[in-house]
PDB file of C-alpha atoms in Angstrom:
ATOM      1  CA  MET A   1      95.677  96.045  92.442  1.00 42.00           C
ATOM      2  CA  ALA A   2      93.591  97.900  89.872  1.00 49.00           C
ATOM      3  CA  ASN A   3      92.000  99.916  92.680  1.00 90.00           C
ATOM      4  CA  LEU A   4      95.411 100.864  94.083  1.00 88.00           C
ATOM      5  CA  GLU A   5      96.462 102.023  90.624  1.00 90.00           C
ATOM      6  CA  ASN A   6      93.367 104.248  90.509  1.00 92.00           C
ATOM      7  CA  LEU A   7      94.263 105.712  93.903  1.00 94.00           C
ATOM      8  CA  LYS A   8      97.828 106.351  92.779  1.00 93.00           C
ATOM      9  CA  SER A   9      96.480 108.157  89.732  1.00 94.00           C
ATOM     10  CA  ILE A  10      94.455 110.499  91.957  1.00 95.00           C
ATOM     11  CA  TRP A  11      97.558 111.072  94.091  1.00 96.00           C
ATOM     12  CA  LYS A  12      99.680 111.963  91.066  1.00 95.00           C
ATOM     13  CA  GLN A  13      97.081 114.294  89.562  1.00 95.00           C
ATOM     14  CA  ALA A  14      96.057 116.195  92.718  1.00 97.00           C
ATOM     15  CA  ASP A  15      96.833 119.910  92.737  1.00 96.00           C
ATOM     16  CA  ALA A  16      96.800 120.255  96.549  1.00 97.00           C
ATOM     17  CA  ILE A  17      98.070 117.932  99.275  1.00 98.00           C
ATOM     18  CA  THR A  18      96.985 118.514 102.878  1.00 98.00           C
ATOM     19  CA  PHE A  19      98.783 116.936 105.816  1.00 98.00           C
ATOM     20  CA  ASP A  20      97.939 116.393 109.436  1.00 97.00           C
ATOM     21  CA  VAL A  21     100.902 117.320 111.639  1.00 97.00           C
ATOM     22  CA  ASP A  22     101.105 115.429 114.951  1.00 94.00           C
ATOM     23  CA  SER A  23     102.100 111.769 114.505  1.00 95.00           C
ATOM     24  CA  THR A  24     102.190 112.372 110.748  1.00 97.00           C
ATOM     25  CA  LEU A  25     104.663 115.081 109.731  1.00 97.00           C
ATOM     26  CA  ILE A  26     106.283 114.869 113.150  1.00 96.00           C
ATOM     27  CA  GLN A  27     106.839 111.869 115.395  1.00 95.00           C
ATOM     28  CA  GLU A  28     105.042 113.313 118.411  1.00 92.00           C
ATOM     29  CA  GLU A  29     101.715 114.691 119.565  1.00 89.00           C
ATOM     30  CA  GLY A  30     102.508 118.331 120.250  1.00 90.00           C
ATOM     31  CA  ILE A  31      99.949 118.795 122.997  1.00 89.00           C
ATOM     32  CA  ASP A  32     101.243 115.681 124.792  1.00 90.00           C
ATOM     33  CA  GLU A  33     104.805 116.985 124.633  1.00 93.00           C
ATOM     34  CA  LEU A  34     103.709 120.380 125.957  1.00 94.00           C
ATOM     35  CA  ALA A  35     101.857 118.582 128.757  1.00 94.00           C
ATOM     36  CA  LYS A  36     105.008 116.640 129.713  1.00 94.00           C
ATOM     37  CA  PHE A  37     106.979 119.872 129.734  1.00 95.00           C
ATOM     38  CA  CYS A  38     104.384 121.390 132.072  1.00 94.00           C
ATOM     39  CA  GLY A  39     104.352 118.310 134.345  1.00 94.00           C
ATOM     40  CA  LYS A  40     100.926 116.995 133.240  1.00 93.00           C
ATOM     41  CA  GLY A  41     102.017 114.356 130.771  1.00 91.00           C
ATOM     42  CA  GLU A  42     100.363 111.094 131.782  1.00 86.00           C
ATOM     43  CA  GLU A  43      96.906 112.518 132.395  1.00 85.00           C
ATOM     44  CA  VAL A  44      96.835 114.375 129.088  1.00 87.00           C
ATOM     45  CA  ALA A  45      98.290 111.513 127.016  1.00 81.00           C
ATOM     46  CA  ALA A  46      95.413 109.241 128.068  1.00 80.00           C
ATOM     47  CA  MET A  47      92.918 111.854 126.894  1.00 79.00           C
ATOM     48  CA  THR A  48      94.765 112.256 123.592  1.00 73.00           C
ATOM     49  CA  ARG A  49      94.585 108.512 122.912  1.00 75.00           C
ATOM     50  CA  ARG A  50      90.827 108.531 123.460  1.00 73.00           C
ATOM     51  CA  ALA A  51      90.391 111.560 121.204  1.00 68.00           C
ATOM     52  CA  MET A  52      92.518 110.120 118.394  1.00 64.00           C
ATOM     53  CA  GLN A  53      90.464 106.924 118.419  1.00 70.00           C
ATOM     54  CA  GLY A  54      87.312 109.016 118.163  1.00 65.00           C
ATOM     55  CA  GLN A  55      86.105 108.142 121.667  1.00 69.00           C
ATOM     56  CA  ALA A  56      85.390 111.753 122.644  1.00 72.00           C
ATOM     57  CA  THR A  57      84.409 114.881 120.752  1.00 80.00           C
ATOM     58  CA  PHE A  58      87.492 116.747 119.702  1.00 81.00           C
ATOM     59  CA  ARG A  59      86.383 120.099 121.112  1.00 87.00           C
ATOM     60  CA  GLN A  60      85.656 118.634 124.556  1.00 86.00           C
ATOM     61  CA  SER A  61      88.905 116.698 124.597  1.00 84.00           C
ATOM     62  CA  LEU A  62      90.850 119.817 123.625  1.00 87.00           C
ATOM     63  CA  THR A  63      89.160 121.876 126.322  1.00 90.00           C
ATOM     64  CA  ASP A  64      89.763 119.261 129.005  1.00 90.00           C
ATOM     65  CA  ARG A  65      93.415 118.729 128.105  1.00 90.00           C
ATOM     66  CA  LEU A  66      94.230 122.424 128.018  1.00 93.00           C
ATOM     67  CA  ASN A  67      92.482 123.037 131.322  1.00 93.00           C
ATOM     68  CA  ILE A  68      94.771 120.410 132.853  1.00 93.00           C
ATOM     69  CA  ILE A  69      97.948 121.796 131.245  1.00 94.00           C
ATOM     70  CA  ASN A  70      97.016 125.450 131.821  1.00 94.00           C
ATOM     71  CA  PRO A  71     100.099 126.583 129.855  1.00 95.00           C
ATOM     72  CA  SER A  72     101.434 130.092 130.306  1.00 96.00           C
ATOM     73  CA  LEU A  73     102.900 132.052 127.408  1.00 96.00           C
ATOM     74  CA  THR A  74     106.324 131.772 129.057  1.00 97.00           C
ATOM     75  CA  GLN A  75     106.023 127.982 129.270  1.00 96.00           C
ATOM     76  CA  VAL A  76     105.045 127.759 125.598  1.00 96.00           C
ATOM     77  CA  LYS A  77     108.039 129.864 124.570  1.00 96.00           C
ATOM     78  CA  GLN A  78     110.388 127.788 126.730  1.00 97.00           C
ATOM     79  CA  PHE A  79     108.940 124.594 125.307  1.00 96.00           C
ATOM     80  CA  LEU A  80     109.442 125.767 121.728  1.00 96.00           C
ATOM     81  CA  SER A  81     113.036 126.814 122.352  1.00 95.00           C
ATOM     82  CA  SER A  82     113.937 123.429 123.860  1.00 95.00           C
ATOM     83  CA  HIS A  83     111.888 121.119 121.597  1.00 93.00           C
ATOM     84  CA  PRO A  84     112.732 121.424 117.886  1.00 93.00           C
ATOM     85  CA  PRO A  85     110.314 119.414 115.726  1.00 91.00           C
ATOM     86  CA  LYS A  86     111.123 115.737 115.195  1.00 94.00           C
ATOM     87  CA  LEU A  87     110.233 115.308 111.543  1.00 97.00           C
ATOM     88  CA  SER A  88     109.037 111.911 110.365  1.00 97.00           C
ATOM     89  CA  PRO A  89     111.505 110.031 108.135  1.00 96.00           C
ATOM     90  CA  GLY A  90     111.093 110.854 104.460  1.00 96.00           C
ATOM     91  CA  ILE A  91     108.794 113.850 104.851  1.00 97.00           C
ATOM     92  CA  GLU A  92     111.360 116.418 103.712  1.00 97.00           C
ATOM     93  CA  ALA A  93     112.026 114.524 100.488  1.00 97.00           C
ATOM     94  CA  LEU A  94     108.304 114.057  99.892  1.00 97.00           C
ATOM     95  CA  VAL A  95     107.400 117.724 100.372  1.00 97.00           C
ATOM     96  CA  THR A  96     110.286 118.737  98.092  1.00 97.00           C
ATOM     97  CA  ALA A  97     109.044 116.319  95.424  1.00 97.00           C
ATOM     98  CA  LEU A  98     105.459 117.555  95.732  1.00 97.00           C
ATOM     99  CA  ARG A  99     106.635 121.103  95.109  1.00 96.00           C
ATOM    100  CA  ALA A 100     108.670 119.917  92.114  1.00 95.00           C
ATOM    101  CA  HIS A 101     105.445 118.421  90.761  1.00 95.00           C
ATOM    102  CA  LYS A 102     103.754 121.845  91.141  1.00 95.00           C
ATOM    103  CA  LYS A 103     101.480 120.741  93.992  1.00 97.00           C
ATOM    104  CA  GLN A 104     100.548 123.110  96.806  1.00 97.00           C
ATOM    105  CA  VAL A 105     101.124 121.756 100.316  1.00 98.00           C
ATOM    106  CA  PHE A 106      98.950 122.668 103.301  1.00 98.00           C
ATOM    107  CA  LEU A 107      98.972 121.691 106.969  1.00 98.00           C
ATOM    108  CA  ILE A 108      95.614 121.107 108.680  1.00 97.00           C
ATOM    109  CA  SER A 109      95.843 120.310 112.372  1.00 95.00           C
ATOM    110  CA  GLY A 110      93.821 120.174 115.538  1.00 91.00           C
ATOM    111  CA  GLY A 111      97.036 121.209 117.272  1.00 91.00           C
ATOM    112  CA  PHE A 112      98.184 124.755 117.880  1.00 94.00           C
ATOM    113  CA  ARG A 113      99.618 127.161 115.366  1.00 95.00           C
ATOM    114  CA  CYS A 114     102.412 128.278 117.697  1.00 94.00           C
ATOM    115  CA  LEU A 115     103.616 124.667 117.997  1.00 94.00           C
ATOM    116  CA  ILE A 116     103.188 123.940 114.291  1.00 96.00           C
ATOM    117  CA  ALA A 117     104.904 127.040 112.881  1.00 96.00           C
ATOM    118  CA  PRO A 118     108.408 125.564 113.436  1.00 96.00           C
ATOM    119  CA  VAL A 119     107.345 122.454 111.477  1.00 96.00           C
ATOM    120  CA  ALA A 120     106.137 124.586 108.577  1.00 97.00           C
ATOM    121  CA  VAL A 121     109.364 126.591 108.636  1.00 96.00           C
ATOM    122  CA  ALA A 122     111.477 123.409 108.665  1.00 96.00           C
ATOM    123  CA  LEU A 123     109.633 122.144 105.578  1.00 97.00           C
ATOM    124  CA  ASP A 124     109.554 125.541 103.830  1.00 96.00           C
ATOM    125  CA  ILE A 125     105.742 125.614 103.879  1.00 97.00           C
ATOM    126  CA  PRO A 126     104.279 129.162 103.941  1.00 96.00           C
ATOM    127  CA  LEU A 127     102.575 129.984 107.233  1.00 96.00           C
ATOM    128  CA  GLU A 128      99.494 131.111 105.304  1.00 96.00           C
ATOM    129  CA  ASN A 129      99.154 127.451 104.287  1.00 97.00           C
ATOM    130  CA  VAL A 130      98.750 126.398 107.935  1.00 97.00           C
ATOM    131  CA  PHE A 131      95.238 125.833 109.313  1.00 97.00           C
ATOM    132  CA  ALA A 132      95.357 125.121 113.049  1.00 96.00           C
ATOM    133  CA  ASN A 133      94.052 126.218 116.425  1.00 95.00           C
ATOM    134  CA  ARG A 134      95.220 129.274 118.320  1.00 95.00           C
ATOM    135  CA  LEU A 135      96.011 129.554 122.012  1.00 96.00           C
ATOM    136  CA  LYS A 136      94.951 132.721 123.829  1.00 96.00           C
ATOM    137  CA  PHE A 137      96.725 134.413 126.720  1.00 97.00           C
ATOM    138  CA  TYR A 138      95.892 137.276 129.067  1.00 97.00           C
ATOM    139  CA  PHE A 139      98.166 140.316 128.978  1.00 96.00           C
ATOM    140  CA  THR A 140      99.862 138.842 132.053  1.00 97.00           C
ATOM    141  CA  GLY A 141     100.847 135.792 129.987  1.00 97.00           C
ATOM    142  CA  GLU A 142      98.451 133.410 131.742  1.00 97.00           C
ATOM    143  CA  TYR A 143      96.452 130.888 129.715  1.00 96.00           C
ATOM    144  CA  ALA A 144      93.119 132.329 128.533  1.00 96.00           C
ATOM    145  CA  GLY A 145      91.660 129.502 126.459  1.00 94.00           C
ATOM    146  CA  PHE A 146      91.727 129.025 122.709  1.00 94.00           C
ATOM    147  CA  ASP A 147      90.053 130.600 119.701  1.00 94.00           C
ATOM    148  CA  GLU A 148      86.809 128.641 119.411  1.00 90.00           C
ATOM    149  CA  ASN A 149      86.000 130.102 115.994  1.00 91.00           C
ATOM    150  CA  GLN A 150      88.652 128.076 114.168  1.00 92.00           C
ATOM    151  CA  PRO A 151      87.128 125.175 112.186  1.00 92.00           C
ATOM    152  CA  THR A 152      89.797 122.803 113.515  1.00 91.00           C
ATOM    153  CA  VAL A 153      88.513 122.991 117.108  1.00 89.00           C
ATOM    154  CA  GLU A 154      85.814 120.429 116.390  1.00 87.00           C
ATOM    155  CA  ASN A 155      85.067 117.191 114.629  1.00 86.00           C
ATOM    156  CA  GLY A 156      84.603 117.736 110.912  1.00 90.00           C
ATOM    157  CA  GLY A 157      86.852 120.793 110.964  1.00 93.00           C
ATOM    158  CA  LYS A 158      89.516 119.378 108.658  1.00 96.00           C
ATOM    159  CA  ALA A 159      86.847 118.520 106.108  1.00 96.00           C
ATOM    160  CA  LYS A 160      85.604 122.119 106.308  1.00 96.00           C
ATOM    161  CA  VAL A 161      89.097 123.423 105.559  1.00 97.00           C
ATOM    162  CA  ILE A 162      89.399 121.138 102.523  1.00 97.00           C
ATOM    163  CA  GLN A 163      85.988 122.291 101.303  1.00 97.00           C
ATOM    164  CA  TYR A 164      87.202 125.878 101.703  1.00 96.00           C
ATOM    165  CA  LEU A 165      90.327 125.116  99.665  1.00 97.00           C
ATOM    166  CA  LYS A 166      88.137 123.758  96.888  1.00 96.00           C
ATOM    167  CA  ASN A 167      85.418 126.412  96.966  1.00 96.00           C
ATOM    168  CA  LYS A 168      87.430 129.542  97.718  1.00 92.00           C
ATOM    169  CA  ARG A 169      90.943 128.696  96.570  1.00 94.00           C
ATOM    170  CA  GLY A 170      89.938 126.829  93.439  1.00 94.00           C
ATOM    171  CA  PHE A 171      91.744 123.519  93.943  1.00 96.00           C
ATOM    172  CA  LYS A 172      90.192 120.811  91.808  1.00 95.00           C
ATOM    173  CA  SER A 173      91.673 117.743  93.500  1.00 97.00           C
ATOM    174  CA  VAL A 174      92.770 117.538  97.134  1.00 97.00           C
ATOM    175  CA  VAL A 175      94.449 114.583  98.855  1.00 98.00           C
ATOM    176  CA  HIS A 176      94.610 114.494 102.653  1.00 98.00           C
ATOM    177  CA  ILE A 177      97.114 112.443 104.679  1.00 98.00           C
ATOM    178  CA  GLY A 178      96.849 111.788 108.411  1.00 97.00           C
ATOM    179  CA  ASP A 179      96.805 109.312 111.260  1.00 95.00           C
ATOM    180  CA  GLY A 180      93.746 110.113 113.379  1.00 90.00           C
ATOM    181  CA  ALA A 181      89.964 110.025 113.582  1.00 87.00           C
ATOM    182  CA  THR A 182      89.581 113.670 112.519  1.00 90.00           C
ATOM    183  CA  ASP A 183      91.695 112.899 109.443  1.00 94.00           C
ATOM    184  CA  LEU A 184      89.483 109.961 108.515  1.00 94.00           C
ATOM    185  CA  GLU A 185      86.522 112.379 108.498  1.00 94.00           C
ATOM    186  CA  THR A 186      87.980 114.090 105.407  1.00 96.00           C
ATOM    187  CA  ILE A 187      86.885 111.141 103.267  1.00 95.00           C
ATOM    188  CA  SER A 188      83.601 113.019 102.769  1.00 92.00           C
ATOM    189  CA  VAL A 189      85.254 115.866 100.828  1.00 96.00           C
ATOM    190  CA  ALA A 190      88.828 114.921  99.873  1.00 97.00           C
ATOM    191  CA  ASP A 191      89.349 113.254  96.512  1.00 96.00           C
ATOM    192  CA  LEU A 192      91.517 110.756  98.362  1.00 96.00           C
ATOM    193  CA  PHE A 193      92.320 110.112 102.014  1.00 96.00           C
ATOM    194  CA  ILE A 194      95.594 108.338 102.748  1.00 97.00           C
ATOM    195  CA  GLY A 195      95.956 106.927 106.242  1.00 96.00           C
ATOM    196  CA  TYR A 196      99.449 107.174 107.722  1.00 97.00           C
ATOM    197  CA  GLY A 197     100.784 104.659 110.215  1.00 96.00           C
ATOM    198  CA  GLY A 198     104.475 105.451 110.298  1.00 95.00           C
ATOM    199  CA  VAL A 199     104.363 106.732 113.882  1.00 95.00           C
ATOM    200  CA  VAL A 200     101.352 104.919 115.312  1.00 91.00           C
ATOM    201  CA  VAL A 201      98.784 102.634 113.699  1.00 92.00           C
ATOM    202  CA  ARG A 202      95.237 103.450 114.772  1.00 91.00           C
ATOM    203  CA  GLU A 203      93.034 100.519 113.818  1.00 91.00           C
ATOM    204  CA  SER A 204      90.000 102.675 113.026  1.00 90.00           C
ATOM    205  CA  VAL A 205      92.090 104.674 110.548  1.00 93.00           C
ATOM    206  CA  ARG A 206      93.845 101.670 109.036  1.00 94.00           C
ATOM    207  CA  SER A 207      90.590  99.849 108.399  1.00 93.00           C
ATOM    208  CA  GLY A 208      88.759 102.960 107.184  1.00 93.00           C
ATOM    209  CA  SER A 209      91.428 104.276 104.826  1.00 93.00           C
ATOM    210  CA  GLU A 210      91.183 104.039 101.065  1.00 88.00           C
ATOM    211  CA  TRP A 211      94.987 103.744 101.012  1.00 94.00           C
ATOM    212  CA  PHE A 212      97.128 103.136 104.100  1.00 96.00           C
ATOM    213  CA  VAL A 213     100.892 103.669 104.156  1.00 96.00           C
ATOM    214  CA  THR A 214     103.508 103.263 106.864  1.00 96.00           C
ATOM    215  CA  ASN A 215     106.276 105.363 105.350  1.00 95.00           C
ATOM    216  CA  PHE A 216     106.472 108.379 103.086  1.00 97.00           C
ATOM    217  CA  ASP A 217     108.742 106.621 100.586  1.00 95.00           C
ATOM    218  CA  GLN A 218     105.639 104.750  99.376  1.00 95.00           C
ATOM    219  CA  LEU A 219     104.076 108.056  98.380  1.00 97.00           C
ATOM    220  CA  LEU A 220     107.302 109.475  96.997  1.00 96.00           C
ATOM    221  CA  ASN A 221     107.787 106.442  94.759  1.00 95.00           C
ATOM    222  CA  ALA A 222     104.175 106.600  93.589  1.00 94.00           C
ATOM    223  CA  LEU A 223     104.653 110.152  92.302  1.00 92.00           C
ATOM    224  CA  ASP A 224     106.922 108.943  89.517  1.00 84.00           C
ATOM    225  CA  ALA A 225     105.584 105.435  89.078  1.00 71.00           C
TER     226      ALA A 225
END
């Protein structure tokens, strides 16, 4: 119990909170939903499960999944117009409370910025606070790969973003919250990693987390405890 109280103290004192997006802020995996929309759902979902459990390098998994989906710019736009984000219960209240406590909120995702922007807008998070991957398209609108220079295209990328926030943006204490293997990697640099299991419980994350929660009310209540 004493250890949990120490973790809660770090949570309350942090000046920046970083969130994963898929299966954390929202109740879906964006790339899986895009795959379903493009008729490639089952094949891609199996790859996503392996990647989230850490059974494949993230960059290779991302490359393989996108090569299967092969999404055009038109398909992405149609997907976005027909699939508003399904926010996880309690996240709106939590983000509002974090802002009231003068904490900056960032999104760090291995997903794609174009799919995440509506989530940021829904939660009133500035787009400059979003760190995610970027799809590329030819002038004809056909899929042309993704920007491989973004830190979030590979394992360890989320930790690099947090290190950047500390070194370049001057944040003294950063807490990261997420559900997957690439989130667990942030333990090396974040002052606290909180595993989230409100959408899906990944055993590797549950067992490796310093603090594991299954709903955002636990974190909201801890802010004022």
